[in-house]
CSV table of N, CA and C and ligand atoms in Angstrom, one decimal:
chain,number,residue,atom,x,y,z
G,1,MET,N,119.6,-146.0,157.6
G,1,MET,CA,120.5,-146.4,158.8
G,1,MET,C,120.0,-147.4,159.7
G,2,LEU,N,119.1,-147.0,160.0
G,2,LEU,CA,118.5,-147.6,161.5
G,2,LEU,C,117.7,-149.0,161.3
G,3,PHE,N,117.2,-148.9,159.6
G,3,PHE,CA,116.3,-150.0,159.1
G,3,PHE,C,117.7,-151.1,158.9
G,4,VAL,N,118.8,-150.4,158.0
G,4,VAL,CA,119.9,-151.4,158.2
G,4,VAL,C,120.4,-152.4,159.5
G,5,CYS,N,120.2,-151.6,160.3
G,5,CYS,CA,121.0,-151.7,161.7
G,5,CYS,C,120.0,-152.9,162.1
G,6,SER,N,118.5,-152.5,162.0
G,6,SER,CA,117.7,-153.3,162.8
G,6,SER,C,117.7,-154.6,161.9
G,7,LEU,N,117.9,-154.9,160.5
G,7,LEU,CA,117.9,-156.0,159.8
G,7,LEU,C,118.7,-156.7,160.3
G,8,TYR,N,120.4,-156.1,160.6
G,8,TYR,CA,121.4,-156.6,161.0
G,8,TYR,C,121.3,-157.3,162.4
G,9,TRP,N,120.3,-156.5,163.5
G,9,TRP,CA,120.0,-157.1,164.9
G,9,TRP,C,119.0,-158.7,164.4
G,10,LEU,N,118.1,-158.6,163.9
G,10,LEU,CA,117.3,-159.2,163.6
G,10,LEU,C,117.9,-160.5,163.1
G,11,SER,N,118.6,-160.1,162.2
G,11,SER,CA,119.2,-161.6,161.4
G,11,SER,C,120.1,-162.4,162.5
G,12,ARG,N,121.0,-161.5,163.2
G,12,ARG,CA,122.3,-162.0,164.2
G,12,ARG,C,121.7,-162.2,165.6
G,13,PHE,N,120.9,-161.5,165.8
G,13,PHE,CA,120.4,-161.4,167.3
G,13,PHE,C,121.5,-160.9,168.4
G,14,GLN,N,122.8,-160.0,167.7
G,14,GLN,CA,123.2,-159.4,168.7
G,14,GLN,C,122.9,-157.9,168.2
G,15,PRO,N,123.9,-156.9,169.3
G,15,PRO,CA,123.6,-155.7,168.6
G,15,PRO,C,124.5,-155.3,167.1
G,16,CYS,N,124.1,-154.1,166.8
G,16,CYS,CA,124.7,-153.8,165.7
G,16,CYS,C,125.6,-153.2,166.3
G,17,PRO,N,126.9,-153.3,165.3
G,17,PRO,CA,128.2,-153.0,165.5
G,17,PRO,C,128.5,-151.5,165.6
G,18,ALA,N,129.3,-150.7,166.4
G,18,ALA,CA,129.1,-149.3,166.3
G,18,ALA,C,130.1,-149.3,164.7
G,19,ILE,N,129.8,-148.0,164.3
G,19,ILE,CA,130.2,-147.4,163.1
G,19,ILE,C,131.1,-146.0,163.4
G,20,THR,N,132.6,-146.0,163.4
G,20,THR,CA,133.3,-144.8,163.2
G,20,THR,C,133.8,-144.2,162.3
G,21,PRO,N,133.3,-143.2,162.6
G,21,PRO,CA,133.9,-142.5,161.7
G,21,PRO,C,135.1,-142.4,161.0
G,22,GLY,N,135.7,-142.2,160.1
G,22,GLY,CA,137.1,-142.5,159.3
G,22,GLY,C,138.3,-141.5,159.5
G,23,LEU,N,138.9,-141.6,158.8
G,23,LEU,CA,140.5,-141.2,159.0
G,23,LEU,C,140.6,-139.6,158.1
G,24,THR,N,140.7,-138.8,158.7
G,24,THR,CA,140.8,-137.3,158.5
G,24,THR,C,142.5,-136.9,158.6
G,25,ILE,N,143.1,-136.1,157.8
G,25,ILE,CA,144.3,-135.6,157.9
G,25,ILE,C,144.1,-134.2,157.5
G,26,SER,N,144.8,-132.9,158.3
G,26,SER,CA,144.7,-131.4,157.8
G,26,SER,C,145.9,-131.1,158.3
G,27,HIS,N,146.4,-130.1,157.6
G,27,HIS,CA,147.5,-129.8,157.7
G,27,HIS,C,147.7,-128.7,158.8
G,28,LEU,N,148.6,-128.7,159.8
G,28,LEU,CA,148.9,-128.2,160.9
G,28,LEU,C,149.9,-126.7,160.7
G,29,TYR,N,151.0,-126.9,160.1
G,29,TYR,CA,152.0,-125.8,160.4
G,29,TYR,C,153.3,-126.1,159.7
G,30,GLY,N,153.6,-126.1,158.5
G,30,GLY,CA,155.1,-126.5,157.9
G,30,GLY,C,154.9,-127.8,157.5
G,31,ASP,N,155.9,-128.6,158.1
G,31,ASP,CA,155.6,-130.1,157.9
G,31,ASP,C,155.2,-130.9,158.6
G,32,PHE,N,154.3,-130.0,159.8
G,32,PHE,CA,153.3,-131.1,160.5
G,32,PHE,C,151.9,-131.1,160.2
G,33,TYR,N,151.4,-132.2,160.6
G,33,TYR,CA,149.8,-132.5,160.3
G,33,TYR,C,149.3,-133.6,161.3
G,34,VAL,N,148.3,-133.2,161.4
G,34,VAL,CA,146.7,-133.6,162.4
G,34,VAL,C,146.4,-135.2,161.6
G,35,TYR,N,146.2,-136.1,162.3
G,35,TYR,CA,145.3,-136.8,162.0
G,35,TYR,C,144.4,-137.6,163.1
G,36,ALA,N,143.2,-137.8,162.7
G,36,ALA,CA,142.4,-138.2,163.7
G,36,ALA,C,141.7,-139.4,163.0
G,37,THR,N,141.4,-140.5,164.2
G,37,THR,CA,140.8,-141.7,163.8
G,37,THR,C,139.7,-141.7,165.1
G,38,HIS,N,138.9,-142.6,165.3
G,38,HIS,CA,138.0,-142.7,166.3
G,38,HIS,C,137.8,-144.3,167.1
G,39,ASN,N,137.5,-144.3,167.9
G,39,ASN,CA,136.8,-145.6,168.6
G,39,ASN,C,135.8,-145.4,169.6
G,40,VAL,N,135.4,-146.7,169.7
G,40,VAL,CA,134.0,-146.5,170.6
G,40,VAL,C,134.6,-146.9,172.4
G,41,TYR,N,134.2,-146.2,173.4
G,41,TYR,CA,135.1,-146.3,174.5
G,41,TYR,C,133.5,-146.5,175.5
G,42,ASN,N,133.6,-147.7,176.3
G,42,ASN,CA,131.8,-147.4,177.0
G,42,ASN,C,130.6,-146.8,176.4
G,43,GLY,N,130.7,-147.8,174.9
G,43,GLY,CA,129.6,-147.0,174.0
G,43,GLY,C,129.1,-145.5,173.5
G,44,THR,N,130.4,-145.1,173.6
G,44,THR,CA,130.1,-143.8,173.1
G,44,THR,C,131.8,-143.7,172.1
G,45,THR,N,131.4,-143.3,171.1
G,45,THR,CA,132.4,-142.8,170.2
G,45,THR,C,133.2,-141.7,170.5
G,46,PHE,N,134.7,-142.1,170.6
G,46,PHE,CA,135.8,-140.5,171.0
G,46,PHE,C,136.7,-140.2,169.8
G,47,PRO,N,137.2,-139.2,169.6
G,47,PRO,CA,138.4,-139.2,168.7
G,47,PRO,C,139.4,-139.3,169.1
G,48,ALA,N,140.6,-139.7,168.4
G,48,ALA,CA,141.6,-139.9,169.1
G,48,ALA,C,142.8,-139.0,168.2
G,49,ASN,N,143.2,-137.3,168.6
G,49,ASN,CA,143.8,-136.7,167.6
G,49,ASN,C,145.9,-137.3,167.8
G,50,SER,N,146.4,-137.3,166.5
G,50,SER,CA,147.5,-137.6,166.4
G,50,SER,C,148.2,-136.4,165.4
G,51,MET,N,149.7,-136.5,165.2
G,51,MET,CA,150.2,-136.1,164.1
G,51,MET,C,151.2,-136.7,163.6
G,52,TYR,N,151.6,-135.9,162.5
G,52,TYR,CA,152.8,-136.7,162.0
G,52,TYR,C,153.8,-135.5,161.2
G,53,MET,N,154.7,-135.5,161.0
G,53,MET,CA,155.9,-134.8,160.6
G,53,MET,C,156.6,-135.1,159.2
G,54,VAL,N,156.8,-134.4,158.4
G,54,VAL,CA,157.2,-134.9,157.1
G,54,VAL,C,159.0,-134.6,157.1
G,55,THR,N,159.8,-135.2,156.6
G,55,THR,CA,161.2,-135.0,156.5
G,55,THR,C,161.7,-134.8,155.6
G,56,SER,N,162.7,-135.1,155.2
G,56,SER,CA,163.8,-135.4,153.6
G,56,SER,C,163.6,-136.8,153.9
G,57,LYS,N,163.7,-137.7,154.9
G,57,LYS,CA,163.7,-139.0,154.9
G,57,LYS,C,162.8,-139.9,155.2
G,58,GLY,N,161.6,-139.4,155.3
G,58,GLY,CA,160.4,-139.7,155.4
G,58,GLY,C,159.9,-138.8,156.5
G,59,VAL,N,158.6,-139.7,156.8
G,59,VAL,CA,157.5,-139.5,157.6
G,59,VAL,C,157.8,-139.9,158.7
G,60,VAL,N,157.5,-139.2,160.1
G,60,VAL,CA,157.8,-139.6,161.7
G,60,VAL,C,156.7,-139.6,161.9
G,61,LEU,N,155.7,-140.6,162.6
G,61,LEU,CA,154.6,-140.3,163.2
G,61,LEU,C,154.5,-139.9,164.6
G,62,PHE,N,153.5,-139.3,165.2
G,62,PHE,CA,153.6,-139.3,166.6
G,62,PHE,C,152.2,-140.3,166.7
G,63,ASP,N,152.4,-141.2,167.6
G,63,ASP,CA,151.1,-142.1,167.9
G,63,ASP,C,150.6,-142.9,166.4
G,64,THR,N,150.0,-143.8,167.1
G,64,THR,CA,149.3,-144.8,166.2
G,64,THR,C,147.9,-144.7,165.8
G,65,PRO,N,147.1,-144.3,164.8
G,65,PRO,CA,145.7,-144.7,164.9
G,65,PRO,C,144.9,-145.1,165.9
G,66,TRP,N,144.0,-144.8,166.5
G,66,TRP,CA,143.4,-145.8,168.0
G,66,TRP,C,142.4,-147.0,166.9
G,67,ASP,N,141.9,-146.9,165.9
G,67,ASP,CA,141.2,-147.6,165.0
G,67,ASP,C,142.0,-148.2,164.2
G,68,THR,N,141.6,-149.8,164.4
G,68,THR,CA,142.7,-150.5,164.0
G,68,THR,C,142.9,-150.4,162.4
G,69,ALA,N,141.5,-150.4,161.8
G,69,ALA,CA,141.1,-150.3,160.5
G,69,ALA,C,141.6,-149.3,159.5
G,70,ARG,N,142.2,-148.3,160.4
G,70,ARG,CA,142.8,-147.2,159.9
G,70,ARG,C,144.5,-147.5,159.8
G,71,PHE,N,145.1,-148.2,160.4
G,71,PHE,CA,146.5,-148.4,160.1
G,71,PHE,C,146.8,-147.9,158.8
G,72,GLN,N,146.7,-149.2,157.9
G,72,GLN,CA,146.9,-149.1,156.5
G,72,GLN,C,146.1,-147.8,155.6
G,73,PRO,N,145.2,-147.4,156.1
G,73,PRO,CA,144.9,-146.3,155.2
G,73,PRO,C,145.4,-145.2,155.6
G,74,LEU,N,145.6,-145.1,156.4
G,74,LEU,CA,146.8,-143.9,156.9
G,74,LEU,C,147.9,-143.7,156.3
G,75,LEU,N,149.0,-145.0,156.3
G,75,LEU,CA,149.9,-145.1,155.5
G,75,LEU,C,149.9,-145.0,154.3
G,76,ASP,N,148.9,-145.5,153.2
G,76,ASP,CA,148.4,-145.3,152.0
G,76,ASP,C,148.0,-143.8,151.6
G,77,SER,N,147.5,-142.8,153.0
G,77,SER,CA,147.3,-141.2,152.3
G,77,SER,C,148.3,-140.7,152.4
G,78,ILE,N,149.3,-141.0,153.3
G,78,ILE,CA,150.7,-140.2,153.8
G,78,ILE,C,151.5,-140.4,152.3
G,79,GLN,N,151.8,-141.8,151.6
G,79,GLN,CA,152.3,-141.7,150.6
G,79,GLN,C,151.7,-141.3,149.7
G,80,GLN,N,150.3,-140.9,149.6
G,80,GLN,CA,149.5,-140.5,148.1
G,80,GLN,C,149.8,-139.0,148.2
G,81,ARG,N,149.5,-138.3,149.3
G,81,ARG,CA,149.7,-137.3,149.6
G,81,ARG,C,151.5,-136.7,149.5
G,82,HIS,N,152.1,-137.1,149.9
G,82,HIS,CA,153.6,-136.9,150.4
G,82,HIS,C,154.5,-137.5,149.5
G,83,HIS,N,154.2,-138.7,148.6
G,83,HIS,CA,154.9,-139.5,148.1
G,83,HIS,C,156.2,-139.7,148.7
G,84,THR,N,156.4,-140.0,149.8
G,84,THR,CA,157.3,-140.8,150.7
G,84,THR,C,156.5,-141.8,152.1
G,85,LYS,N,157.5,-142.6,152.2
G,85,LYS,CA,157.4,-143.8,153.3
G,85,LYS,C,157.2,-143.0,155.1
G,86,VAL,N,156.3,-143.8,155.8
G,86,VAL,CA,156.2,-143.6,156.9
G,86,VAL,C,157.4,-144.1,157.3
G,87,ILE,N,158.7,-143.9,158.5
G,87,ILE,CA,159.8,-144.5,158.7
G,87,ILE,C,160.1,-144.5,159.9
G,88,MET,N,159.5,-144.2,160.9
G,88,MET,CA,159.3,-144.0,162.5
G,88,MET,C,158.0,-144.0,162.9
G,89,CYS,N,157.6,-144.1,164.0
G,89,CYS,CA,156.4,-144.1,164.9
G,89,CYS,C,156.6,-143.6,166.3
G,90,ILE,N,157.0,-142.9,166.9
G,90,ILE,CA,156.8,-142.4,168.3
G,90,ILE,C,155.8,-142.7,169.0
G,91,ALA,N,155.4,-143.4,170.5
G,91,ALA,CA,154.5,-143.3,171.0
G,91,ALA,C,154.4,-142.1,172.1
G,92,SER,N,153.5,-141.3,172.4
G,92,SER,CA,153.4,-140.1,173.9
G,92,SER,C,153.1,-140.7,174.8
G,93,HIS,N,152.7,-142.0,174.6
G,93,HIS,CA,152.1,-142.7,176.0
G,93,HIS,C,151.7,-144.3,175.8
G,94,PHE,N,151.1,-144.7,176.7
G,94,PHE,CA,151.2,-146.4,176.7
G,94,PHE,C,149.9,-146.8,176.4
G,95,HIS,N,148.8,-146.1,176.5
G,95,HIS,CA,147.3,-146.7,176.1
G,95,HIS,C,147.2,-146.9,174.3
G,96,GLU,N,146.3,-147.8,174.6
G,96,GLU,CA,146.0,-148.4,173.2
G,96,GLU,C,146.1,-147.1,172.0
G,97,ASP,N,145.4,-146.0,172.4
G,97,ASP,CA,145.1,-145.0,171.3
G,97,ASP,C,146.5,-144.7,170.8
G,98,ARG,N,147.5,-144.8,171.5
G,98,ARG,CA,148.7,-144.6,170.6
G,98,ARG,C,149.9,-145.6,170.4
G,99,THR,N,149.7,-146.9,170.9
G,99,THR,CA,150.1,-147.7,170.9
G,99,THR,C,150.1,-148.9,170.0
G,100,GLY,N,148.5,-148.7,169.8
G,100,GLY,CA,147.9,-150.3,169.4
G,100,GLY,C,148.4,-150.5,167.9
G,101,GLY,N,148.8,-149.5,167.3
G,101,GLY,CA,149.4,-149.9,166.2
G,101,GLY,C,151.0,-150.3,165.7
G,102,PHE,N,151.5,-150.6,167.0
G,102,PHE,CA,153.1,-151.0,167.1
G,102,PHE,C,153.4,-151.8,166.0
G,103,ASP,N,152.6,-153.4,166.4
G,103,ASP,CA,152.9,-154.2,165.9
G,103,ASP,C,152.7,-154.5,164.4
G,104,TYR,N,151.7,-153.9,163.9
G,104,TYR,CA,151.2,-153.7,162.6
G,104,TYR,C,152.5,-153.1,161.7
G,105,PHE,N,152.7,-151.5,162.0
G,105,PHE,CA,153.9,-150.6,161.8
G,105,PHE,C,155.1,-151.1,161.8
G,106,ARG,N,155.4,-152.6,162.8
G,106,ARG,CA,157.0,-152.9,162.9
G,106,ARG,C,156.7,-154.1,161.7
G,107,GLN,N,155.5,-154.7,161.2
G,107,GLN,CA,155.7,-155.5,159.8
G,107,GLN,C,156.0,-154.6,158.9
G,108,GLN,N,155.4,-153.5,158.9
G,108,GLN,CA,155.6,-153.1,157.8
G,108,GLN,C,157.0,-152.3,157.4
G,109,GLY,N,157.9,-152.6,158.8
G,109,GLY,CA,159.0,-152.1,158.2
G,109,GLY,C,159.7,-150.7,159.0
G,110,ILE,N,158.4,-150.3,159.8
G,110,ILE,CA,158.8,-149.0,160.7
G,110,ILE,C,159.0,-149.5,162.3
G,111,ALA,N,160.1,-148.3,162.5
G,111,ALA,CA,160.8,-148.1,163.3
G,111,ALA,C,159.8,-147.8,164.8
G,112,THR,N,159.3,-148.5,165.4
G,112,THR,CA,158.7,-148.3,166.6
G,112,THR,C,159.4,-147.5,167.8
G,113,ARG,N,159.1,-146.7,168.4
G,113,ARG,CA,159.9,-146.2,169.3
G,113,ARG,C,159.2,-145.4,170.5
G,114,SER,N,159.5,-145.6,171.9
G,114,SER,CA,158.9,-144.8,172.9
G,114,SER,C,160.0,-144.6,174.0
G,115,SER,N,159.6,-144.0,175.1
G,115,SER,CA,160.8,-143.8,176.1
G,115,SER,C,160.5,-144.9,177.0
G,116,THR,N,161.6,-145.1,177.9
G,116,THR,CA,162.0,-146.4,178.8
G,116,THR,C,160.6,-146.6,179.6
G,117,TYR,N,160.1,-145.4,180.1
G,117,TYR,CA,159.4,-145.5,180.8
G,117,TYR,C,157.6,-146.0,180.2
G,118,THR,N,157.5,-145.1,179.1
G,118,THR,CA,156.2,-146.0,178.3
G,118,THR,C,156.2,-147.0,177.9
G,119,LYS,N,157.7,-147.7,177.6
G,119,LYS,CA,157.7,-149.0,177.2
G,119,LYS,C,157.5,-150.1,178.8
G,120,GLN,N,157.8,-149.4,179.7
G,120,GLN,CA,157.7,-150.3,181.1
G,120,GLN,C,156.0,-150.2,181.1
G,121,LEU,N,155.5,-149.1,181.4
G,121,LEU,CA,153.9,-148.9,181.3
G,121,LEU,C,153.4,-150.1,180.5
G,122,CYS,N,153.6,-150.1,179.1
G,122,CYS,CA,153.2,-151.0,178.3
G,122,CYS,C,153.4,-152.3,178.8
G,123,THR,N,154.5,-152.4,179.4
G,123,THR,CA,154.5,-154.3,179.9
G,123,THR,C,153.7,-154.2,181.0
G,124,GLU,N,153.2,-153.5,181.7
G,124,GLU,CA,152.4,-153.5,182.9
G,124,GLU,C,151.1,-153.8,182.7
G,125,HIS,N,150.9,-153.1,181.3
G,125,HIS,CA,149.3,-152.7,181.2
G,125,HIS,C,149.3,-153.6,179.8
G,126,SER,N,149.8,-154.5,179.5
G,126,SER,CA,149.8,-155.4,178.5
G,126,SER,C,149.4,-154.9,177.3
G,127,GLU,N,149.9,-153.4,176.8
G,127,GLU,CA,150.0,-153.0,175.5
G,127,GLU,C,150.7,-153.5,174.8
G,128,LYS,N,150.6,-153.1,173.5
G,128,LYS,CA,151.7,-153.1,172.6
G,128,LYS,C,153.1,-152.4,172.7
G,129,GLN,N,154.4,-152.8,172.7
G,129,GLN,CA,155.3,-152.2,172.8
G,129,GLN,C,156.1,-152.1,171.8
G,130,ALA,N,157.1,-150.8,171.8
G,130,ALA,CA,157.9,-150.2,170.7
G,130,ALA,C,159.0,-151.5,170.4
G,131,ALA,N,159.5,-151.2,169.6
G,131,ALA,CA,160.6,-152.2,169.1
G,131,ALA,C,162.3,-151.3,169.9
G,132,PHE,N,161.9,-150.3,170.0
G,132,PHE,CA,163.4,-149.4,170.3
G,132,PHE,C,162.9,-148.4,171.6
G,133,VAL,N,163.6,-147.9,172.5
G,133,VAL,CA,163.4,-146.9,173.3
G,133,VAL,C,164.3,-145.7,172.6
G,134,LEU,N,163.5,-144.5,173.1
G,134,LEU,CA,164.5,-143.2,172.7
G,134,LEU,C,165.9,-143.1,173.3
G,135,PRO,N,166.8,-142.6,173.1
G,135,PRO,CA,167.7,-142.5,173.8
G,135,PRO,C,167.8,-141.8,174.8
G,136,LYS,N,168.3,-141.8,176.1
G,136,LYS,CA,168.2,-140.8,177.3
G,136,LYS,C,168.0,-139.1,176.9
G,137,THR,N,168.7,-138.9,176.0
G,137,THR,CA,168.9,-137.5,175.9
G,137,THR,C,167.6,-137.0,175.4
G,138,LEU,N,166.7,-137.9,174.8
G,138,LEU,CA,165.7,-137.1,174.2
G,138,LEU,C,164.5,-137.1,175.6
G,139,HIS,N,164.7,-138.0,176.6
G,139,HIS,CA,163.6,-137.6,177.8
G,139,HIS,C,164.3,-138.1,179.0
G,140,SER,N,163.6,-137.6,179.9
G,140,SER,CA,163.9,-137.7,181.3
G,140,SER,C,163.7,-138.7,182.2
L,201,ZN,ZN1,145.7,-142.4,175.7
């Protein structure tokens, strides 16, 4: 690998791109699953753990993958594993590791949601925003 990176560096005169681990999905309990993607922050690779819930109407994602290359692989993996589509994605907070896939998922027909406060913070920090806010009864 070092040899390949060295060749890349010599040929492009730029640093070798960071390689992040792929998508992992593991069963948590009942209809709940944990998925993880990774990204590089300040030169170090970090994991971002998220989850989803399988319902009779489809899958509800909690947060989006941090790694943009894993948006479609996550949807494909869920379809293959559960034979159903993702119908909704709810972000737990405004950071890119939770909302980065909102635009992509919305284009795939998935209802993206967040709290009103998260949507406000997304606006303030120029992060992707949900198409819908959660009803007041679901958050304070
Ligand atoms: Zn975060």
